[in-house]
Short mmCIF file of C-alpha atoms in Angstrom, two decimals:
data_model
loop_
_atom_site.label_atom_id
_atom_site.label_comp_id
_atom_site.label_asym_id
_atom_site.label_seq_id
_atom_site.Cartn_x
_atom_site.Cartn_y
_atom_site.Cartn_z
CA MET A 5 -81.58 55.17 -47.41
CA LEU A 6 -85.34 55.19 -46.78
CA PRO A 7 -86.94 58.62 -46.56
CA VAL A 8 -88.14 59.46 -43.08
CA ALA A 9 -91.36 61.41 -42.70
CA VAL A 10 -91.80 63.13 -39.36
CA GLY A 11 -94.32 65.66 -38.18
CA ALA A 12 -97.00 66.62 -35.71
CA HIS A 13 -99.37 63.68 -36.03
CA ARG A 14 -102.23 64.61 -33.75
CA PRO A 15 -102.77 67.13 -30.99
CA LEU A 16 -102.72 65.79 -27.44
CA VAL A 17 -105.72 66.68 -25.32
CA SER A 18 -105.50 66.92 -21.53
CA THR A 19 -108.00 65.83 -18.91
CA LYS A 20 -109.39 69.38 -18.95
CA GLY A 21 -110.18 69.09 -22.69
CA ALA A 22 -107.51 71.50 -23.93
CA ILE A 23 -104.71 70.87 -26.42
CA VAL A 24 -101.47 70.72 -24.44
CA GLY A 25 -99.02 69.27 -26.97
CA PHE A 26 -98.50 67.02 -29.97
CA GLU A 27 -97.64 63.47 -30.84
CA PHE A 28 -94.72 62.96 -33.22
CA ARG A 29 -94.01 59.74 -35.04
CA ILE A 30 -92.09 58.22 -37.86
CA ALA A 31 -94.49 56.76 -40.41
CA ASP A 32 -95.37 53.28 -39.11
CA ALA A 33 -94.41 51.48 -42.33
CA ALA A 34 -91.07 53.29 -42.46
CA LEU A 35 -90.42 52.48 -38.80
CA GLN A 36 -91.00 48.79 -39.39
CA ARG A 37 -88.79 48.69 -42.48
CA LEU A 38 -86.02 50.57 -40.73
CA ARG A 39 -86.00 48.10 -37.86
CA GLU A 40 -86.09 45.10 -40.20
CA ARG A 41 -83.20 46.42 -42.26
CA ALA A 42 -81.23 47.45 -39.15
CA ASP A 43 -80.07 50.57 -41.00
CA PRO A 44 -78.26 52.67 -38.35
CA ALA A 45 -77.86 55.71 -40.59
CA ALA A 46 -81.54 55.86 -41.50
CA ALA A 47 -82.55 55.19 -37.90
CA ALA A 48 -80.29 57.99 -36.71
CA ALA A 49 -81.79 60.37 -39.26
CA GLY A 50 -85.28 59.46 -38.14
CA THR A 51 -84.46 59.87 -34.46
CA THR A 52 -82.77 63.20 -35.07
CA ALA A 53 -85.77 64.48 -37.00
CA VAL A 54 -88.25 63.36 -34.35
CA LEU A 55 -86.29 64.77 -31.44
CA ALA A 56 -85.66 68.08 -33.21
CA ALA A 57 -89.40 68.50 -33.85
CA MET A 58 -90.14 67.54 -30.25
CA ARG A 59 -87.67 70.07 -28.87
CA LEU A 60 -89.40 72.92 -30.67
CA THR A 61 -92.71 71.90 -29.11
CA ALA A 62 -91.24 71.38 -25.64
CA GLN A 63 -89.52 74.78 -25.78
CA ARG A 64 -92.97 76.36 -26.17
CA GLY A 65 -94.02 74.75 -22.90
CA GLN A 66 -96.07 72.02 -24.57
CA VAL A 67 -95.91 68.23 -24.27
CA ALA A 68 -94.00 66.51 -27.07
CA PHE A 69 -94.74 62.79 -27.31
CA SER A 70 -93.20 59.97 -29.36
CA GLU A 71 -92.74 56.20 -29.26
CA LEU A 72 -89.19 55.16 -30.21
CA PRO A 73 -86.97 52.08 -29.96
CA ALA A 74 -84.62 52.21 -26.98
CA GLY A 75 -81.61 51.63 -29.23
CA TRP A 76 -82.37 54.67 -31.34
CA LEU A 77 -82.79 56.78 -28.24
CA ALA A 78 -79.53 55.46 -26.81
CA ARG A 79 -77.59 56.42 -29.94
CA ALA A 80 -79.09 59.91 -29.89
CA GLY A 81 -77.73 60.49 -26.38
CA HIS A 82 -79.46 61.98 -23.37
CA GLU A 83 -78.22 65.44 -24.41
CA ALA A 84 -80.91 65.44 -27.11
CA LEU A 85 -83.66 65.23 -24.48
CA GLN A 86 -85.23 67.92 -22.33
CA PRO A 87 -88.16 68.50 -19.98
CA GLY A 88 -91.51 68.32 -21.71
CA MET A 89 -90.59 65.30 -23.80
CA HIS A 90 -92.63 62.14 -23.19
CA ILE A 91 -91.10 59.07 -24.84
CA ALA A 92 -92.56 55.59 -24.85
CA LEU A 93 -90.08 52.77 -25.41
CA ALA A 94 -91.16 50.68 -28.40
CA ALA A 95 -91.25 46.88 -28.34
CA ARG A 96 -87.79 45.41 -28.08
CA GLY A 97 -85.95 44.76 -31.34
CA THR A 98 -82.55 43.55 -32.49
CA ASP A 99 -81.30 47.14 -32.60
CA ASP A 100 -81.84 47.71 -28.85
CA PRO A 101 -78.92 48.03 -26.40
CA PRO A 102 -77.97 45.12 -24.14
CA ALA A 103 -80.49 44.67 -21.35
CA ALA A 104 -77.83 45.30 -18.70
CA GLU A 105 -77.32 48.85 -20.03
CA LEU A 106 -80.95 49.89 -19.87
CA PRO A 107 -81.14 50.91 -16.16
CA GLY A 108 -78.27 53.37 -16.65
CA LEU A 109 -79.76 54.71 -19.88
CA LEU A 110 -83.15 55.13 -18.24
CA ALA A 111 -81.59 57.13 -15.41
CA ALA A 112 -79.77 59.37 -17.91
CA TRP A 113 -82.91 60.01 -19.98
CA ARG A 114 -84.88 60.89 -16.90
CA GLY A 115 -82.00 62.98 -15.63
CA ALA A 116 -82.27 65.09 -18.78
CA GLY A 117 -85.90 65.81 -17.87
CA ALA A 118 -87.70 63.41 -20.19
CA SER A 119 -90.59 61.25 -19.04
CA ILE A 120 -90.15 57.61 -20.07
CA GLY A 121 -92.99 55.12 -20.27
CA TRP A 122 -94.09 51.94 -22.03
CA ARG A 123 -97.16 49.88 -22.81
CA PRO A 124 -98.89 47.78 -20.12
CA GLY A 125 -97.15 44.48 -19.55
CA ALA A 126 -94.21 45.53 -21.72
CA THR A 127 -91.59 46.38 -19.10
CA PRO A 128 -88.33 46.65 -21.10
CA ASP A 129 -85.80 43.85 -20.76
CA GLY A 130 -83.17 44.75 -18.20
CA LEU A 131 -85.62 46.35 -15.78
CA PRO A 132 -87.23 44.44 -12.92
CA PRO A 133 -90.88 43.51 -13.49
CA GLU A 134 -91.93 45.96 -10.80
CA ALA A 135 -90.14 48.89 -12.50
CA ARG A 136 -92.44 51.88 -12.61
CA PRO A 137 -92.88 53.89 -15.81
CA ASP A 138 -93.49 57.62 -15.79
CA PHE A 139 -96.68 56.87 -17.75
CA LEU A 140 -98.47 53.95 -19.40
CA LEU A 141 -99.25 54.05 -23.12
CA PHE A 142 -102.44 52.56 -24.57
CA HIS A 143 -103.52 52.34 -28.21
CA ALA A 144 -107.11 52.00 -29.38
CA ILE A 145 -107.27 48.99 -31.70
CA ASP A 146 -110.03 47.86 -34.08
CA GLY A 147 -112.74 50.00 -32.53
CA ALA A 148 -112.92 48.02 -29.27
CA ILE A 149 -113.50 51.23 -27.33
CA ALA A 150 -115.84 49.89 -24.63
CA ALA A 151 -113.28 47.25 -23.64
CA LEU A 152 -110.49 49.83 -23.68
CA ILE A 153 -112.47 52.19 -21.45
CA ASP A 154 -113.00 49.35 -18.96
CA VAL A 155 -109.24 48.66 -18.93
CA LEU A 156 -108.47 52.35 -18.42
CA ARG A 157 -110.99 52.62 -15.59
CA SER A 158 -109.49 49.58 -13.86
CA GLN A 159 -105.97 50.93 -14.29
CA ARG A 160 -106.95 54.32 -12.90
CA THR A 161 -108.60 52.67 -9.88
CA ALA A 162 -105.61 50.40 -9.23
CA ASP A 163 -103.01 53.18 -9.50
CA PRO A 164 -104.57 56.67 -9.34
CA ALA A 165 -101.21 58.46 -9.49
CA LEU A 166 -99.80 56.84 -12.65
CA PRO A 167 -100.37 59.03 -15.75
CA LEU A 168 -102.14 57.37 -18.68
CA VAL A 169 -101.71 58.21 -22.39
CA VAL A 170 -104.12 56.91 -25.05
CA LEU A 171 -103.53 57.25 -28.80
CA ASP A 172 -105.40 56.41 -32.01
CA LEU A 173 -108.89 56.87 -30.61
CA PRO A 174 -111.45 56.81 -33.45
CA GLY A 175 -113.14 60.14 -32.75
CA ILE A 176 -114.02 62.92 -30.36
CA ASP A 177 -116.69 60.88 -28.52
CA ALA A 178 -114.17 58.13 -27.75
CA LEU A 179 -111.64 60.74 -26.67
CA GLU A 180 -114.10 62.30 -24.27
CA ALA A 181 -114.95 58.89 -22.85
CA ALA A 182 -111.25 58.31 -22.17
CA LEU A 183 -110.90 61.71 -20.53
CA PHE A 184 -113.93 60.96 -18.35
CA VAL A 185 -112.21 57.98 -16.73
CA GLY A 186 -109.13 60.05 -15.94
CA VAL A 187 -106.74 59.66 -18.88
CA ASN A 188 -104.07 62.38 -18.73
CA LEU A 189 -103.32 62.70 -22.46
CA ALA A 190 -105.34 61.46 -25.43
CA ALA A 191 -105.26 61.80 -29.21
CA CYS A 192 -107.91 60.91 -31.75
CA SER A 193 -108.70 60.99 -35.43
CA LEU A 194 -111.34 63.53 -36.31
CA ASP A 195 -113.66 63.63 -39.27
CA GLY A 196 -114.94 67.15 -38.80
CA SER A 197 -117.73 66.77 -41.33
CA LEU A 198 -119.15 63.70 -39.57
CA GLU A 199 -122.56 64.79 -38.35
CA PRO A 200 -123.39 64.36 -34.66
CA LYS A 201 -125.84 61.69 -33.54
CA GLU A 202 -128.09 64.36 -32.07
CA ALA A 203 -127.92 67.55 -34.12
CA ARG A 204 -129.02 70.81 -32.52
CA ALA A 205 -130.58 73.91 -34.03
CA LEU A 206 -128.10 76.72 -34.56
CA PRO A 207 -128.54 79.58 -32.06
CA ALA A 208 -129.39 83.03 -33.43
CA GLN A 209 -125.94 84.35 -32.46
CA VAL A 210 -124.22 81.64 -34.51
CA GLN A 211 -126.39 82.36 -37.54
CA GLN A 212 -125.63 86.07 -37.20
CA LEU A 213 -121.88 85.40 -37.21
CA LEU A 214 -122.18 83.07 -40.20
CA ARG A 215 -124.09 85.70 -42.16
CA LEU A 216 -121.49 88.33 -41.29
CA MET A 217 -118.73 86.00 -42.47
CA SER A 218 -120.61 85.57 -45.74
CA ARG A 219 -120.79 89.33 -46.23
CA LEU A 220 -117.08 89.67 -45.59
CA ALA A 221 -116.24 86.73 -47.86
CA ARG A 222 -118.15 88.19 -50.81
CA ASP A 223 -116.58 91.63 -50.16
CA ALA A 224 -119.88 93.31 -49.35
CA ASP A 225 -120.01 97.09 -49.16
CA THR A 226 -118.52 98.51 -45.95
CA ALA A 227 -121.79 100.19 -45.06
CA GLU A 228 -123.55 96.81 -45.22
CA VAL A 229 -120.92 95.22 -42.98
CA VAL A 230 -121.11 98.07 -40.46
CA ALA A 231 -124.89 97.89 -40.40
CA ALA A 232 -124.82 94.15 -39.75
CA ILE A 233 -122.46 94.60 -36.81
CA LYS A 234 -124.46 97.49 -35.34
CA ALA A 235 -127.60 95.36 -35.46
CA ASP A 236 -126.02 93.07 -32.84
CA VAL A 237 -125.34 94.93 -29.60
CA GLY A 238 -123.19 92.16 -28.17
CA LEU A 239 -121.10 91.91 -31.31
CA SER A 240 -120.65 95.69 -31.43
CA TYR A 241 -119.46 95.72 -27.81
CA ARG A 242 -116.95 92.92 -28.43
CA LEU A 243 -115.59 94.62 -31.54
CA LEU A 244 -115.15 97.99 -29.79
CA ARG A 245 -113.43 96.25 -26.89
CA GLN A 246 -111.10 94.57 -29.39
CA LEU A 247 -110.48 97.91 -31.08
CA ASN A 248 -109.44 99.54 -27.81
CA SER A 249 -107.20 96.67 -26.70
CA ALA A 250 -103.56 97.44 -26.03
CA ALA A 251 -102.50 95.44 -29.08
CA LEU A 252 -104.52 97.54 -31.53
CA ASN A 253 -104.51 100.86 -29.67
CA PRO A 254 -101.19 101.17 -27.80
CA ASN A 255 -101.65 104.93 -27.32
CA GLY A 256 -104.81 104.41 -25.33
CA ASP A 257 -106.85 106.89 -27.37
CA GLU A 258 -110.55 106.09 -27.08
CA LEU A 259 -111.83 104.75 -30.40
CA GLY A 260 -115.57 104.45 -30.31
CA SER A 261 -117.16 103.75 -33.66
CA ILE A 262 -117.83 100.55 -35.56
CA GLU A 263 -116.72 102.36 -38.71
CA GLN A 264 -113.31 102.94 -37.11
CA ALA A 265 -113.09 99.33 -36.05
CA VAL A 266 -113.83 97.98 -39.53
CA ALA A 267 -111.39 100.41 -41.14
CA LEU A 268 -108.61 99.75 -38.64
CA LEU A 269 -108.85 95.96 -38.64
CA GLY A 270 -109.32 95.55 -42.39
CA ARG A 271 -111.46 92.89 -44.01
CA ASN A 272 -109.06 89.96 -43.57
CA GLU A 273 -108.41 90.52 -39.87
CA LEU A 274 -112.09 91.25 -39.23
CA TYR A 275 -112.98 87.98 -40.92
CA ARG A 276 -110.55 86.05 -38.74
CA TRP A 277 -111.81 87.82 -35.63
CA VAL A 278 -115.40 86.85 -36.46
CA SER A 279 -114.21 83.27 -37.11
CA VAL A 280 -112.72 83.10 -33.63
CA LEU A 281 -115.97 84.41 -32.17
CA LEU A 282 -117.83 81.73 -34.10
CA VAL A 283 -115.81 78.81 -32.77
CA ARG A 284 -116.25 80.15 -29.26
CA GLN A 285 -120.00 79.68 -29.69
CA ALA A 286 -119.49 75.91 -29.66
CA PRO A 287 -121.71 74.16 -27.09
CA ALA A 288 -119.98 73.11 -23.90
CA ARG A 289 -118.54 69.61 -23.91
CA PRO A 290 -115.43 68.03 -22.32
CA ALA A 291 -113.22 68.65 -25.37
CA SER A 292 -114.78 71.88 -26.63
CA SER A 293 -111.55 73.83 -26.14
CA ALA A 294 -109.63 71.31 -28.24
CA LEU A 295 -112.32 71.34 -30.93
CA GLN A 296 -112.12 75.12 -31.20
CA SER A 297 -108.37 74.97 -31.73
CA MET A 298 -108.74 72.15 -34.25
CA ALA A 299 -111.27 74.14 -36.28
CA LEU A 300 -109.10 77.25 -36.45
CA ALA A 301 -105.98 75.21 -37.22
CA ARG A 302 -107.76 73.41 -40.08
CA ALA A 303 -108.96 76.75 -41.51
CA ARG A 304 -105.54 78.39 -41.38
CA PHE A 305 -103.84 75.23 -42.70
CA PHE A 306 -106.00 75.25 -45.82
CA GLU A 307 -105.37 78.95 -46.30
CA LEU A 308 -101.59 78.54 -45.99
CA LEU A 309 -101.61 75.60 -48.41
CA ALA A 310 -103.61 77.70 -50.88
CA GLU A 311 -101.25 80.65 -50.57
CA ALA A 312 -98.25 78.39 -51.13
CA ARG A 313 -99.88 77.06 -54.32
CA GLY A 314 -100.72 80.54 -55.55
CA GLU A 315 -104.48 80.03 -55.30
CA ALA A 316 -106.29 83.27 -56.07
CA ALA A 317 -109.04 82.43 -53.55
CA ALA A 318 -106.89 81.54 -50.52
CA GLY A 319 -109.39 83.21 -48.19
CA ALA A 320 -112.13 80.93 -49.50
CA LEU A 321 -109.98 77.95 -48.46
CA PHE A 322 -109.87 79.36 -44.92
CA THR A 323 -113.67 79.33 -44.99
CA MET A 324 -113.76 75.80 -46.35
CA GLY A 325 -111.40 74.55 -43.65
CA LEU A 326 -113.53 76.12 -40.95
CA ALA A 327 -116.75 74.88 -42.55
CA SER A 328 -115.37 71.32 -42.66
CA MET A 329 -115.29 71.32 -38.85
CA LEU A 330 -118.62 73.01 -38.14
CA PRO A 331 -120.78 69.87 -37.73
CA GLN A 332 -118.56 68.53 -34.93
CA LEU A 333 -117.86 71.96 -33.50
CA LEU A 334 -121.44 73.24 -33.41
CA GLN A 335 -123.13 69.82 -33.06
CA ALA A 336 -125.21 70.62 -36.14
CA ARG A 337 -126.06 69.11 -39.51
CA LEU A 338 -123.69 70.12 -42.30
CA ASP A 339 -126.51 71.60 -44.39
CA ASP A 340 -127.70 73.72 -41.46
CA ALA A 341 -124.17 74.91 -40.68
CA LEU A 342 -123.59 75.93 -44.28
CA ALA A 343 -127.01 77.46 -44.93
CA SER A 344 -125.96 80.89 -43.66
CA LEU A 345 -122.38 80.65 -44.94
CA GLN A 346 -121.89 81.57 -48.58
CA LEU A 347 -119.28 79.14 -49.85
CA HIS A 348 -117.11 79.33 -52.92
CA PRO A 349 -118.53 76.88 -55.51
CA GLN A 350 -115.39 74.73 -55.32
CA ALA A 351 -115.65 74.61 -51.53
CA ALA A 352 -119.30 73.57 -51.69
CA ALA A 353 -118.48 70.82 -54.21
CA ALA A 354 -115.69 69.48 -52.00
CA LEU A 355 -117.64 69.57 -48.73
CA LEU A 356 -121.04 68.41 -49.94
CA ASP A 357 -120.18 66.09 -52.81
CA ARG A 358 -116.44 65.33 -52.40
CA GLU A 359 -115.93 66.58 -55.94
CA GLY A 360 -113.69 69.15 -57.61
CA PRO A 361 -110.06 70.19 -57.17
CA TRP A 362 -110.44 71.45 -53.62
CA THR A 363 -111.26 67.93 -52.41
CA ALA A 364 -107.48 67.43 -52.39
CA TYR A 365 -107.22 69.73 -49.35
CA LEU A 366 -109.73 67.68 -47.39
CA THR A 367 -108.13 64.38 -48.36
CA LEU A 368 -104.66 65.56 -47.39
CA ALA A 369 -105.84 66.81 -44.00
CA GLU A 370 -107.71 63.58 -43.27
CA VAL A 371 -104.78 61.35 -44.23
CA LEU A 372 -102.38 63.35 -42.07
CA ASP A 373 -104.91 63.25 -39.24
CA GLU A 374 -104.95 59.46 -39.51
CA GLY A 375 -101.17 59.48 -39.14
CA ASP A 376 -100.47 57.86 -42.51
CA LEU A 377 -97.37 59.84 -43.42
CA VAL A 378 -96.52 57.48 -46.27
CA GLU A 379 -99.75 58.21 -48.15
CA GLY A 380 -99.54 61.76 -46.84
CA ALA A 381 -96.15 62.20 -48.50
CA ALA A 382 -97.64 61.19 -51.86
CA LEU A 383 -100.57 63.59 -51.50
CA ALA A 384 -98.28 66.37 -50.27
CA GLU A 385 -96.34 66.42 -53.53
CA ALA A 386 -99.12 68.55 -55.04
CA PHE A 387 -98.58 71.06 -52.21
CA GLY A 388 -94.80 71.40 -52.35
CA GLY A 389 -93.80 68.19 -50.58
CA LEU A 390 -94.29 66.78 -47.11
CA PRO A 391 -91.69 68.95 -45.31
CA GLN A 392 -93.41 72.11 -46.53
CA VAL A 393 -96.86 70.75 -45.69
CA LEU A 394 -95.81 69.84 -42.15
CA SER A 395 -94.17 73.25 -41.72
CA LEU A 396 -97.41 74.94 -42.75
CA SER A 397 -99.33 72.67 -40.39
CA ALA A 398 -97.12 73.80 -37.52
CA LYS A 399 -97.77 77.45 -38.43
CA ALA A 400 -101.50 76.77 -38.52
CA TRP A 401 -101.43 75.28 -35.03
CA LEU A 402 -99.49 78.28 -33.76
CA PHE A 403 -102.17 80.57 -35.22
CA ALA A 404 -104.91 78.55 -33.53
CA SER A 405 -103.09 78.64 -30.19
CA GLN A 406 -102.67 82.40 -30.33
CA ALA A 407 -106.23 83.00 -31.53
CA THR A 408 -107.88 80.96 -28.79
CA LYS A 409 -105.81 82.68 -26.08
CA ALA A 410 -106.71 86.19 -27.27
#
């Protein structure tokens, strides 16, 4: 039986620019081979894995999206579906149910709460040509983004109420262009280190946060850390407000010194808190909320991978993950973003020169971001295997979601 690799492929971004769910897929090559071999057992295993992962996402109130053959979905049964699941019916294959059965199956899937859609012009056999999907699915192909945007704009004008989903966009600019014309859900690849076309100077507040992160990363003396925070009135106010929040101070006793805040939070939590403040300094753009979550998820993902491998400098991997996203996040040159951030030598080698052992973290993240779970499975062997890597990825996204809501 062929191994089936399933996991959160890319976050789904809503019209408002926030991450509202995830796309799940079986590795494309594995999907094709499974359909060619007509292997019911392997197909069932793949469907079960996808739907199980989707249920966990849907139960958290997020959108869970996948594209699956109708026959696989039919064998899984409508009981496996629930509200929050968005499933696109893949192109018809020999493993699909008879066309006459599809109307009844479609009613059952929708009755379970799932949204069922398909690609434009690909109304499934057995449904009348005028059958209306719950959404239309588009894929960006070969970089023809301008043409795709024109198609999306025309579709939105022709049918304003029909939700549109677009996958495989080549970057954040293309994603924002799709959102601008009214796409409801979009997913893109993201090379965080790719420098923006028009870089901006880093604001003083951003540089201050980067310098504070450097002090924390090199375990500077507490007095030096406290002095750096006190030198920034706004930062001091935010930290004291955090200190007196219900989560950290359930008794409601007034805690009023920066020294208390640093001691109570501890270096690791203070570092993460400053990291969240940093990503919130990102300049406003349509997908800024999604970018903030992506940056924090990348940072925590690298840290979790490092901890699982027993890396002594796991915290430095958190910094590297965050730093890898700073050019896109802050709309700045990589050198400028890193100038105030003291990096571990291995992190600097990986980010600036793509050299050294820590480059493996960047490569793994980029391959998974591209959705190549076959190559991803090979790279994941060095990190405990693909199931563990995808589990850690899910934990990282949960951290990012919680951090950005705080």
